mmCIF file of C-alpha atoms in Angstrom:
data_model
loop_
_atom_site.group_PDB
_atom_site.id
_atom_site.type_symbol
_atom_site.label_atom_id
_atom_site.label_comp_id
_atom_site.label_asym_id
_atom_site.label_seq_id
_atom_site.Cartn_x
_atom_site.Cartn_y
_atom_site.Cartn_z
ATOM 1 C CA MET O 15 23.821 17.133 -0.923
ATOM 2 C CA THR O 16 20.235 18.365 -1.138
ATOM 3 C CA ASN O 17 18.731 21.631 -2.018
ATOM 4 C CA GLN O 18 17.022 22.863 0.722
ATOM 5 C CA LYS O 19 15.753 26.128 -0.831
ATOM 6 C CA ASN O 20 13.700 24.273 -3.291
ATOM 7 C CA ASN O 21 13.203 20.964 -1.169
ATOM 8 C CA LYS O 22 14.609 18.717 -4.020
ATOM 9 C CA GLY O 23 16.842 15.948 -3.893
ATOM 10 C CA THR O 24 19.054 13.846 -6.108
ATOM 11 C CA ILE O 25 17.864 10.560 -7.808
ATOM 12 C CA TRP O 26 20.333 8.687 -6.032
ATOM 13 C CA GLU O 27 18.734 9.886 -2.769
ATOM 14 C CA VAL O 28 15.211 8.547 -3.798
ATOM 15 C CA ALA O 29 16.471 5.300 -4.866
ATOM 16 C CA GLN O 30 18.600 4.522 -1.533
ATOM 17 C CA VAL O 31 15.356 5.681 0.342
ATOM 18 C CA PHE O 32 12.861 3.545 -1.544
ATOM 19 C CA PHE O 33 14.988 0.629 -1.675
ATOM 20 C CA LYS O 34 15.637 0.200 1.766
ATOM 21 C CA LEU O 35 11.392 0.909 2.434
ATOM 22 C CA GLY O 36 11.182 -2.185 0.014
ATOM 23 C CA CYS O 37 13.248 -4.198 1.474
ATOM 24 C CA ILE O 38 11.494 -3.843 4.943
ATOM 25 C CA ALA O 39 8.093 -3.113 4.332
ATOM 26 C CA PHE O 40 6.003 -5.919 5.557
ATOM 27 C CA GLY O 41 2.671 -5.782 6.908
ATOM 28 C CA GLY O 42 0.115 -4.471 4.127
ATOM 29 C CA PRO O 43 -0.348 -1.052 2.400
ATOM 30 C CA ALA O 44 -1.301 0.472 5.985
ATOM 31 C CA ALA O 45 1.707 -0.323 7.178
ATOM 32 C CA HIS O 46 3.590 0.675 4.063
ATOM 33 C CA VAL O 47 2.007 3.949 4.341
ATOM 34 C CA ALA O 48 3.029 4.480 7.948
ATOM 35 C CA MET O 49 6.881 3.683 7.153
ATOM 36 C CA MET O 50 6.740 6.357 4.813
ATOM 37 C CA GLU O 51 5.173 8.681 6.673
ATOM 38 C CA ASP O 52 7.662 8.133 9.680
ATOM 39 C CA GLU O 53 10.806 8.233 7.204
ATOM 40 C CA LEU O 54 9.778 10.978 4.702
ATOM 41 C CA VAL O 55 7.690 13.166 6.968
ATOM 42 C CA THR O 56 8.808 12.982 10.113
ATOM 43 C CA LYS O 57 12.636 12.452 9.867
ATOM 44 C CA ARG O 58 13.353 13.444 6.457
ATOM 45 C CA LYS O 59 10.747 16.578 6.307
ATOM 46 C CA TRP O 60 10.381 15.725 2.366
ATOM 47 C CA MET O 61 7.071 17.624 2.544
ATOM 48 C CA SER O 62 4.121 18.706 5.246
ATOM 49 C CA ARG O 63 2.485 15.992 6.481
ATOM 50 C CA GLN O 64 -0.717 17.675 4.963
ATOM 51 C CA HIS O 65 0.458 17.410 1.570
ATOM 52 C CA PHE O 66 1.444 13.758 2.291
ATOM 53 C CA LEU O 67 -2.199 13.520 3.304
ATOM 54 C CA ASP O 68 -3.684 14.755 0.450
ATOM 55 C CA LEU O 69 -1.574 12.364 -1.530
ATOM 56 C CA MET O 70 -2.859 9.743 0.451
ATOM 57 C CA GLY O 71 -6.334 10.413 -0.495
ATOM 58 C CA ALA O 72 -6.178 11.358 -3.651
ATOM 59 C CA THR O 73 -3.983 7.973 -4.168
ATOM 60 C CA ASN O 74 -6.720 6.161 -2.576
ATOM 61 C CA LEU O 75 -9.380 7.092 -5.329
ATOM 62 C CA ILE O 76 -7.370 5.421 -8.029
ATOM 63 C CA PRO O 77 -6.677 1.654 -9.306
ATOM 64 C CA GLY O 78 -4.026 0.101 -8.499
ATOM 65 C CA PRO O 79 -1.367 -0.626 -4.910
ATOM 66 C CA ASN O 80 -1.954 2.409 -2.941
ATOM 67 C CA SER O 81 1.269 2.191 -1.054
ATOM 68 C CA THR O 82 3.295 1.364 -4.122
ATOM 69 C CA GLU O 83 1.453 4.499 -5.719
ATOM 70 C CA MET O 84 2.336 6.673 -2.601
ATOM 71 C CA THR O 85 5.944 5.735 -3.464
ATOM 72 C CA MET O 86 5.829 6.941 -6.746
ATOM 73 C CA HIS O 87 4.302 10.481 -5.607
ATOM 74 C CA CYS O 88 6.835 10.783 -2.677
ATOM 75 C CA GLY O 89 9.403 10.152 -5.333
ATOM 76 C CA HIS O 90 7.800 12.571 -7.811
ATOM 77 C CA GLU O 91 7.671 15.183 -4.851
ATOM 78 C CA ARG O 92 11.261 14.822 -4.409
ATOM 79 C CA ALA O 93 13.167 14.693 -7.896
ATOM 80 C CA GLY O 94 10.353 14.921 -10.629
ATOM 81 C CA VAL O 95 8.800 12.717 -12.964
ATOM 82 C CA LEU O 96 11.951 10.491 -12.979
ATOM 83 C CA GLY O 97 12.005 10.479 -9.250
ATOM 84 C CA LEU O 98 8.724 9.030 -9.666
ATOM 85 C CA PHE O 99 9.648 5.821 -11.920
ATOM 86 C CA VAL O 100 12.943 5.286 -9.981
ATOM 87 C CA ALA O 101 10.767 5.389 -6.297
ATOM 88 C CA GLY O 102 8.274 2.888 -7.631
ATOM 89 C CA ILE O 103 10.927 0.836 -9.535
ATOM 90 C CA CYS O 104 13.427 0.332 -6.366
ATOM 91 C CA PHE O 105 10.282 0.111 -3.878
ATOM 92 C CA ILE O 106 8.868 -2.785 -6.058
ATOM 93 C CA PHE O 107 12.284 -4.605 -6.927
ATOM 94 C CA PRO O 108 13.093 -6.487 -3.491
ATOM 95 C CA ALA O 109 9.826 -7.831 -3.243
ATOM 96 C CA VAL O 110 9.595 -8.751 -7.185
ATOM 97 C CA VAL O 111 13.588 -10.544 -6.773
ATOM 98 C CA ILE O 112 12.432 -12.334 -3.495
ATOM 99 C CA THR O 113 9.051 -13.634 -4.951
ATOM 100 C CA GLY O 114 10.932 -14.642 -8.104
ATOM 101 C CA ILE O 115 13.161 -16.774 -6.167
ATOM 102 C CA PHE O 116 10.172 -18.118 -3.925
ATOM 103 C CA ALA O 117 8.686 -19.360 -7.674
ATOM 104 C CA TRP O 118 11.857 -21.033 -8.611
ATOM 105 C CA PHE O 119 11.986 -23.182 -5.144
ATOM 106 C CA TYR O 120 8.194 -23.552 -5.717
ATOM 107 C CA VAL O 121 8.386 -24.752 -9.722
ATOM 108 C CA GLN O 122 11.833 -26.836 -8.668
ATOM 109 C CA TYR O 123 11.226 -28.452 -5.164
ATOM 110 C CA GLY O 124 6.889 -28.203 -5.002
ATOM 111 C CA ALA O 125 6.901 -25.907 -1.774
ATOM 112 C CA LEU O 126 7.956 -22.563 -0.569
ATOM 113 C CA PRO O 127 10.719 -21.845 1.710
ATOM 114 C CA ALA O 128 10.113 -22.036 5.475
ATOM 115 C CA VAL O 129 10.087 -18.363 6.672
ATOM 116 C CA ALA O 130 6.773 -18.337 8.960
ATOM 117 C CA PRO O 131 9.155 -17.854 12.153
ATOM 118 C CA LEU O 132 10.594 -14.707 10.962
ATOM 119 C CA ILE O 133 7.244 -13.547 9.706
ATOM 120 C CA PHE O 134 5.330 -14.592 12.700
ATOM 121 C CA GLY O 135 6.892 -11.245 14.619
ATOM 122 C CA ILE O 136 6.849 -8.974 11.855
ATOM 123 C CA LYS O 137 2.879 -8.307 11.569
ATOM 124 C CA PRO O 138 2.770 -7.724 15.679
ATOM 125 C CA ALA O 139 5.527 -5.277 15.540
ATOM 126 C CA VAL O 140 3.873 -3.107 12.282
ATOM 127 C CA LEU O 141 0.886 -2.742 14.302
ATOM 128 C CA ALA O 142 2.763 -0.171 16.676
ATOM 129 C CA ILE O 143 4.229 1.469 13.331
ATOM 130 C CA ILE O 144 0.468 1.925 12.009
ATOM 131 C CA ALA O 145 -0.773 3.151 15.110
ATOM 132 C CA GLY O 146 1.891 5.571 14.989
ATOM 133 C CA ALA O 147 1.142 6.612 12.087
ATOM 134 C CA VAL O 148 -2.678 7.131 12.643
ATOM 135 C CA TYR O 149 -1.860 8.956 15.648
ATOM 136 C CA LYS O 150 0.346 11.517 13.939
ATOM 137 C CA LEU O 151 -2.077 12.027 10.279
ATOM 138 C CA SER O 152 -5.046 12.510 12.998
ATOM 139 C CA LYS O 153 -3.507 15.551 14.299
ATOM 140 C CA LYS O 154 -3.541 17.208 10.607
ATOM 141 C CA ALA O 155 -6.671 14.984 9.351
ATOM 142 C CA LEU O 156 -9.210 16.053 11.957
ATOM 143 C CA LYS O 157 -9.563 19.523 11.370
ATOM 144 C CA SER O 158 -12.937 19.884 12.816
ATOM 145 C CA LYS O 159 -15.473 17.860 14.573
ATOM 146 C CA ALA O 160 -17.319 17.761 11.609
ATOM 147 C CA LEU O 161 -14.457 15.880 10.006
ATOM 148 C CA GLY O 162 -14.282 13.477 12.857
ATOM 149 C CA VAL O 163 -18.054 12.883 12.857
ATOM 150 C CA LEU O 164 -17.485 11.753 9.188
ATOM 151 C CA GLY O 165 -14.360 9.624 9.971
ATOM 152 C CA GLY O 166 -16.549 7.929 12.820
ATOM 153 C CA LEU O 167 -18.853 7.105 10.548
ATOM 154 C CA VAL O 168 -16.594 5.830 7.620
ATOM 155 C CA LEU O 169 -15.048 3.521 10.252
ATOM 156 C CA VAL O 170 -18.337 2.252 11.075
ATOM 157 C CA VAL O 171 -19.672 1.494 7.831
ATOM 158 C CA SER O 172 -16.249 -0.068 7.153
ATOM 159 C CA LEU O 173 -16.085 -2.555 10.069
ATOM 160 C CA LEU O 174 -19.744 -3.202 8.929
ATOM 161 C CA GLY O 175 -17.849 -4.469 5.570
ATOM 162 C CA VAL O 176 -19.004 -1.772 3.323
ATOM 163 C CA ASN O 177 -16.407 -1.454 0.382
ATOM 164 C CA GLU O 178 -13.505 0.913 1.228
ATOM 165 C CA ILE O 179 -13.719 2.863 -2.679
ATOM 166 C CA VAL O 180 -17.512 3.015 -2.133
ATOM 167 C CA ALA O 181 -16.950 4.666 1.079
ATOM 168 C CA LEU O 182 -14.254 7.108 0.199
ATOM 169 C CA LEU O 183 -16.148 8.457 -2.460
ATOM 170 C CA VAL O 184 -19.298 8.654 -0.873
ATOM 171 C CA ALA O 185 -17.436 10.623 2.122
ATOM 172 C CA GLY O 186 -15.985 13.112 -0.186
ATOM 173 C CA ILE O 187 -19.196 14.114 -1.687
ATOM 174 C CA VAL O 188 -21.224 14.193 1.609
ATOM 175 C CA GLY O 189 -18.391 16.307 2.908
ATOM 176 C CA THR O 190 -17.584 18.547 -0.070
ATOM 177 C CA LEU O 191 -21.576 19.403 -0.083
ATOM 178 C CA PHE O 192 -21.915 19.705 3.644
ATOM 179 C CA PHE O 193 -19.066 21.892 3.877
ATOM 180 C CA MET O 194 -19.912 24.060 0.632
ATOM 181 C CA GLY O 195 -23.203 24.625 2.096
ATOM 182 C CA ARG O 196 -22.100 25.456 5.017
ATOM 183 C CA SER O 197 -19.517 28.394 3.456
ATOM 184 C CA GLN O 198 -22.411 28.770 1.121
ATOM 185 C CA TRP O 199 -20.320 27.759 -2.285
ATOM 186 C CA GLN O 200 -22.271 27.062 -5.228
ATOM 187 C CA ASN O 201 -19.937 25.504 -7.255
ATOM 188 C CA HIS O 202 -20.522 22.290 -7.961
ATOM 189 C CA PRO O 203 -17.286 19.752 -7.223
ATOM 190 C CA LYS O 204 -15.578 18.003 -10.043
ATOM 191 C CA SER O 205 -13.123 15.108 -9.053
ATOM 192 C CA ILE O 206 -10.435 12.987 -11.302
ATOM 193 C CA PHE O 207 -10.958 9.133 -11.457
ATOM 194 C CA PRO O 208 -8.414 8.162 -13.999
ATOM 195 C CA ILE O 209 -9.580 4.304 -14.376
ATOM 196 C CA LEU O 210 -8.966 2.379 -17.401
ATOM 197 C CA LEU O 211 -11.300 -0.218 -17.861
ATOM 198 C CA LEU O 212 -10.645 -2.968 -20.122
ATOM 199 C CA GLN O 213 -12.585 -6.153 -20.611
ATOM 200 C CA THR O 214 -11.295 -9.520 -20.466
ATOM 201 C CA GLY O 215 -11.391 -11.729 -23.075
ATOM 202 C CA GLY O 216 -9.971 -15.125 -24.945
ATOM 203 C CA THR O 217 -9.963 -18.335 -24.729
ATOM 204 C CA ALA O 218 -7.677 -20.452 -22.530
ATOM 205 C CA THR O 219 -4.872 -21.981 -24.531
ATOM 206 C CA ALA O 220 -2.532 -25.059 -23.763
ATOM 207 C CA LYS O 221 0.989 -22.981 -23.718
ATOM 208 C CA ILE O 222 0.729 -19.075 -22.838
ATOM 209 C CA SER O 223 3.250 -17.106 -24.091
ATOM 210 C CA GLY O 224 4.968 -14.093 -22.829
ATOM 211 C CA GLY O 225 2.453 -11.256 -24.478
ATOM 212 C CA THR O 226 -0.625 -13.468 -23.181
ATOM 213 C CA VAL O 227 0.510 -13.009 -19.978
ATOM 214 C CA PHE O 228 1.443 -9.060 -19.822
ATOM 215 C CA TRP O 229 -1.766 -8.323 -21.440
ATOM 216 C CA SER O 230 -3.838 -10.366 -18.511
ATOM 217 C CA PHE O 231 -1.939 -8.957 -15.669
ATOM 218 C CA LEU O 232 -2.257 -5.239 -17.446
ATOM 219 C CA LYS O 233 -5.818 -5.697 -17.480
ATOM 220 C CA VAL O 234 -6.020 -6.710 -13.812
ATOM 221 C CA GLY O 235 -3.689 -3.797 -12.854
ATOM 222 C CA SER O 236 -5.750 -1.191 -14.749
ATOM 223 C CA VAL O 237 -9.021 -2.076 -12.718
ATOM 224 C CA LEU O 238 -7.578 -3.224 -9.669
ATOM 225 C CA TYR O 239 -9.091 -1.623 -6.230
ATOM 226 C CA GLY O 240 -8.478 -3.056 -2.867
ATOM 227 C CA SER O 241 -6.418 -5.491 -0.632
ATOM 228 C CA GLY O 242 -4.843 -8.727 -1.525
ATOM 229 C CA TYR O 243 -8.011 -10.937 -1.300
ATOM 230 C CA VAL O 244 -9.517 -8.469 -4.339
ATOM 231 C CA LEU O 245 -6.517 -9.476 -5.843
ATOM 232 C CA PHE O 246 -7.169 -13.109 -5.513
ATOM 233 C CA ALA O 247 -10.753 -12.639 -6.816
ATOM 234 C CA TYR O 248 -9.315 -10.672 -10.030
ATOM 235 C CA LEU O 249 -6.459 -13.485 -10.657
ATOM 236 C CA ASP O 250 -9.141 -16.329 -10.138
ATOM 237 C CA ALA O 251 -11.498 -15.071 -12.827
ATOM 238 C CA GLU O 252 -8.419 -13.881 -15.082
ATOM 239 C CA LEU O 253 -6.398 -17.214 -14.826
ATOM 240 C CA VAL O 254 -8.199 -20.172 -12.918
ATOM 241 C CA MET O 255 -11.680 -19.835 -14.897
ATOM 242 C CA LYS O 256 -9.731 -19.955 -17.934
ATOM 243 C CA GLY O 257 -7.789 -22.776 -16.991
ATOM 244 C CA LEU O 258 -4.478 -21.132 -17.007
ATOM 245 C CA LEU O 259 -3.732 -21.932 -13.432
ATOM 246 C CA THR O 260 -5.304 -24.283 -10.710
ATOM 247 C CA ARG O 261 -7.241 -22.359 -7.733
ATOM 248 C CA ALA O 262 -4.263 -24.469 -5.322
ATOM 249 C CA GLU O 263 -1.034 -22.695 -7.152
ATOM 250 C CA LEU O 264 -2.915 -19.458 -6.992
ATOM 251 C CA ILE O 265 -3.139 -19.814 -3.041
ATOM 252 C CA ASP O 266 0.395 -20.635 -2.805
ATOM 253 C CA ALA O 267 1.522 -17.427 -5.015
ATOM 254 C CA ILE O 268 -0.751 -15.282 -2.431
ATOM 255 C CA ALA O 269 1.134 -16.946 0.242
ATOM 256 C CA ALA O 270 4.353 -16.193 -1.447
ATOM 257 C CA GLY O 271 3.223 -12.771 -1.560
ATOM 258 C CA GLN O 272 2.124 -12.124 1.869
ATOM 259 C CA PHE O 273 5.444 -13.683 3.163
ATOM 260 C CA THR O 274 7.825 -11.321 0.995
ATOM 261 C CA PRO O 275 8.181 -7.058 1.885
ATOM 262 C CA GLY O 276 6.854 -4.589 -0.398
ATOM 263 C CA PRO O 277 3.644 -4.749 -2.575
ATOM 264 C CA VAL O 278 1.456 -8.378 -2.216
ATOM 265 C CA LEU O 279 1.115 -7.363 -6.420
ATOM 266 C CA SER O 280 4.462 -9.001 -6.662
ATOM 267 C CA THR O 281 2.520 -12.310 -6.113
ATOM 268 C CA ALA O 282 1.936 -11.287 -10.263
ATOM 269 C CA THR O 283 6.328 -12.437 -10.874
ATOM 270 C CA PHE O 284 5.127 -15.324 -9.083
ATOM 271 C CA ILE O 285 2.273 -16.649 -11.268
ATOM 272 C CA GLY O 286 4.091 -15.244 -14.111
ATOM 273 C CA TYR O 287 7.200 -17.593 -13.711
ATOM 274 C CA GLN O 288 4.841 -20.304 -13.026
ATOM 275 C CA LEU O 289 3.198 -20.227 -16.296
ATOM 276 C CA ALA O 290 5.976 -18.830 -18.866
ATOM 277 C CA GLY O 291 9.388 -18.804 -16.645
ATOM 278 C CA TRP O 292 11.728 -15.965 -16.567
ATOM 279 C CA THR O 293 9.817 -14.350 -19.056
ATOM 280 C CA GLY O 294 6.624 -14.767 -17.709
ATOM 281 C CA ALA O 295 7.860 -13.506 -14.667
ATOM 282 C CA ILE O 296 9.091 -10.013 -16.175
ATOM 283 C CA ALA O 297 6.061 -9.641 -18.206
ATOM 284 C CA ALA O 298 3.479 -10.299 -15.675
ATOM 285 C CA THR O 299 5.370 -7.813 -13.389
ATOM 286 C CA LEU O 300 5.405 -4.966 -15.801
ATOM 287 C CA GLY O 301 1.761 -5.379 -16.668
ATOM 288 C CA ILE O 302 0.180 -5.313 -13.333
ATOM 289 C CA PHE O 303 2.254 -2.387 -12.354
ATOM 290 C CA LEU O 304 2.604 -0.705 -15.280
ATOM 291 C CA PRO O 305 -1.046 1.132 -15.134
ATOM 292 C CA SER O 306 0.045 2.927 -11.487
ATOM 293 C CA PHE O 307 3.015 4.402 -12.874
ATOM 294 C CA ILE O 308 0.918 5.962 -15.687
ATOM 295 C CA PHE O 309 -1.829 7.084 -13.402
ATOM 296 C CA VAL O 310 0.233 8.713 -11.012
ATOM 297 C CA TRP O 311 2.281 10.648 -13.500
ATOM 298 C CA LEU O 312 -1.310 11.715 -14.287
ATOM 299 C CA LEU O 313 -2.495 12.530 -10.687
ATOM 300 C CA ASN O 314 0.124 13.892 -9.562
ATOM 301 C CA PRO O 315 0.067 17.481 -10.728
ATOM 302 C CA LEU O 316 -3.674 17.540 -10.138
ATOM 303 C CA VAL O 317 -3.696 17.117 -6.269
ATOM 304 C CA PRO O 318 -2.063 20.616 -5.273
ATOM 305 C CA LYS O 319 -4.752 22.299 -7.984
ATOM 306 C CA MET O 320 -7.391 20.212 -5.777
ATOM 307 C CA ARG O 321 -6.199 21.965 -2.363
ATOM 308 C CA SER O 322 -5.873 25.134 -4.119
ATOM 309 C CA SER O 323 -9.719 24.889 -4.958
ATOM 310 C CA LYS O 324 -12.175 25.623 -2.007
ATOM 311 C CA PRO O 325 -14.716 23.085 -3.200
ATOM 312 C CA LEU O 326 -12.094 20.198 -4.132
ATOM 313 C CA GLY O 327 -10.252 21.207 -1.110
ATOM 314 C CA PHE O 328 -13.426 20.220 1.000
ATOM 315 C CA PHE O 329 -13.413 16.830 -0.724
ATOM 316 C CA LEU O 330 -9.740 16.465 -0.329
ATOM 317 C CA ASP O 331 -10.513 16.952 3.427
ATOM 318 C CA SER O 332 -13.464 14.297 3.289
ATOM 319 C CA VAL O 333 -11.356 11.886 1.468
ATOM 320 C CA ASN O 334 -8.065 12.331 4.064
ATOM 321 C CA VAL O 335 -10.334 11.450 6.885
ATOM 322 C CA ALA O 336 -11.981 8.847 5.231
ATOM 323 C CA ALA O 337 -8.677 7.251 4.006
ATOM 324 C CA LEU O 338 -7.509 7.684 7.879
ATOM 325 C CA ALA O 339 -10.633 5.742 8.708
ATOM 326 C CA VAL O 340 -10.051 3.214 6.517
ATOM 327 C CA MET O 341 -6.276 2.653 7.931
ATOM 328 C CA VAL O 342 -8.080 2.480 11.237
ATOM 329 C CA ASN O 343 -10.142 -0.193 10.148
ATOM 330 C CA VAL O 344 -7.301 -1.948 8.895
ATOM 331 C CA LEU O 345 -5.523 -1.591 12.303
ATOM 332 C CA ILE O 346 -8.383 -3.255 14.232
ATOM 333 C CA GLU O 347 -8.643 -6.104 11.577
ATOM 334 C CA MET O 348 -4.786 -6.622 11.696
ATOM 335 C CA SER O 349 -5.045 -6.634 15.599
ATOM 336 C CA LEU O 350 -7.801 -9.076 15.789
ATOM 337 C CA GLU O 351 -5.986 -11.286 13.139
ATOM 338 C CA THR O 352 -2.407 -11.517 14.958
ATOM 339 C CA LEU O 353 -3.183 -11.260 18.272
ATOM 340 C CA LEU O 354 -5.587 -13.572 19.058
ATOM 341 C CA VAL O 355 -5.641 -17.392 18.007
ATOM 342 C CA THR O 356 -8.678 -17.932 16.100
ATOM 343 C CA ALA O 357 -9.738 -21.579 17.236
ATOM 344 C CA SER O 358 -10.282 -19.902 20.448
ATOM 345 C CA TRP O 359 -10.305 -15.874 20.074
ATOM 346 C CA MET O 360 -7.970 -16.206 23.449
ATOM 347 C CA PRO O 361 -4.881 -13.475 23.120
ATOM 348 C CA ASP O 362 -1.597 -14.835 21.765
ATOM 349 C CA TRP O 363 0.838 -14.053 24.496
ATOM 350 C CA ARG O 364 4.022 -14.079 21.796
ATOM 351 C CA ALA O 365 1.965 -11.940 19.157
ATOM 352 C CA CYS O 366 1.127 -9.371 22.209
ATOM 353 C CA VAL O 367 4.498 -9.331 23.483
ATOM 354 C CA ILE O 368 5.914 -8.562 20.362
ATOM 355 C CA ALA O 369 2.924 -5.373 19.708
ATOM 356 C CA ILE O 370 4.369 -4.084 23.041
ATOM 357 C CA PHE O 371 7.485 -4.224 22.567
ATOM 358 C CA GLY O 372 6.689 -2.202 18.889
ATOM 359 C CA ALA O 373 4.801 -0.128 20.776
ATOM 360 C CA VAL O 374 7.401 0.783 23.341
ATOM 361 C CA LEU O 375 9.795 1.516 20.335
ATOM 362 C CA VAL O 376 7.337 3.433 18.418
ATOM 363 C CA PHE O 377 5.788 5.936 20.867
ATOM 364 C CA GLY O 378 8.878 6.147 23.617
ATOM 365 C CA PHE O 379 11.722 6.502 20.977
ATOM 366 C CA LYS O 380 9.941 8.614 18.617
ATOM 367 C CA LYS O 381 13.225 8.887 16.462
ATOM 368 C CA ILE O 382 14.027 5.577 16.130
ATOM 369 C CA ASN O 383 13.911 4.022 12.132
ATOM 370 C CA ALA O 384 11.001 1.756 11.721
ATOM 371 C CA MET O 385 13.449 -0.366 9.958
ATOM 372 C CA TRP O 386 14.551 -1.310 13.885
ATOM 373 C CA VAL O 387 11.081 -1.831 14.585
ATOM 374 C CA VAL O 388 10.405 -4.490 11.989
ATOM 375 C CA LEU O 389 13.805 -6.372 12.680
ATOM 376 C CA GLY O 390 13.557 -6.265 16.124
ATOM 377 C CA GLY O 391 9.933 -7.903 15.956
ATOM 378 C CA ALA O 392 11.103 -10.279 13.352
ATOM 379 C CA LEU O 393 13.998 -11.430 15.584
ATOM 380 C CA LEU O 394 11.880 -11.345 19.194
ATOM 381 C CA GLY O 395 9.141 -13.704 16.940
ATOM 382 C CA TYR O 396 11.893 -16.125 16.138
ATOM 383 C CA LEU O 397 13.236 -16.494 19.442
ATOM 384 C CA LEU O 398 9.732 -16.480 21.314
ATOM 385 C CA MET O 399 8.699 -19.151 18.863
ATOM 386 C CA LEU O 400 11.653 -21.611 20.392
ATOM 387 C CA VAL O 401 10.117 -21.069 23.778
#
């Protein structure tokens, strides 16, 4: 039983919720955040939608996998510091285990298990989940016409290819200055970016130890911003350019991370296994995720203080609407990639049918759990691939 009076829950409750999310969270960070919003805000009411937005905006400003860091924030809100660690571990665990199995198959047989038919139906379905979350979060994020204009500008520059972190920071600063000027405040906003900058170094070795694997991935996890493609660039520089991994092996590892639920950073488990067996898999997983636990642990207590400060509240509102715009940008890009046949740019009728199916479930049956949308999309995708 949860204590409704202080809105706190048990560690077991946190573990159950985030393990379930870790098993069904396909589709990338935007989809993961959408599923969390649906599960934790709409259905379980663990926190207000405004506070969820504040956490999302703040999380976008620190390195690491944003959706995984959001699980840590939500776990902290529900069950304190221990909840932070339990939520993060339970969310990561399914992806790490599945990716580890994929790595074993890859090393033993030189190929990945054939899971493409099921994955085909999941992506169109999660488009509807993301759209539903954007719609609900926009009601809180768009507090004024000025914030709407700011969000629109961030969306435009994001579509033009401007780095999302740059867009978020500039939006936060510009929005703060504008709203402070309008309210005749003279204080200067202060923002917190706990970024650990570690320099790469060393030379390639014929045999790599678990400690070396851990250090390589700790450096990447400490400075990583952006999507799986940014992860590809970091790992290419850290591993391929040093001769520890071929580029073909890295591409296969990224593909394995995309096929599994949960964070794409589970790619680290796959690569760690390639480099040093199960010891390397564990070392790489710990290395790439450990910085996120530390950053969230430091950031979480500061978010309410940011909201209570008027200048920092302006900054948070501006970053929130910018983060929502980035989420819309991801939705647009995923829609183009998923619903169109790349070679001809014609609609893929199977993907469109699944997307419509997902939209009917999300917007027509508002109390339906995102898990059923994902599973329904996977099943429908598998059946349509047989047509």
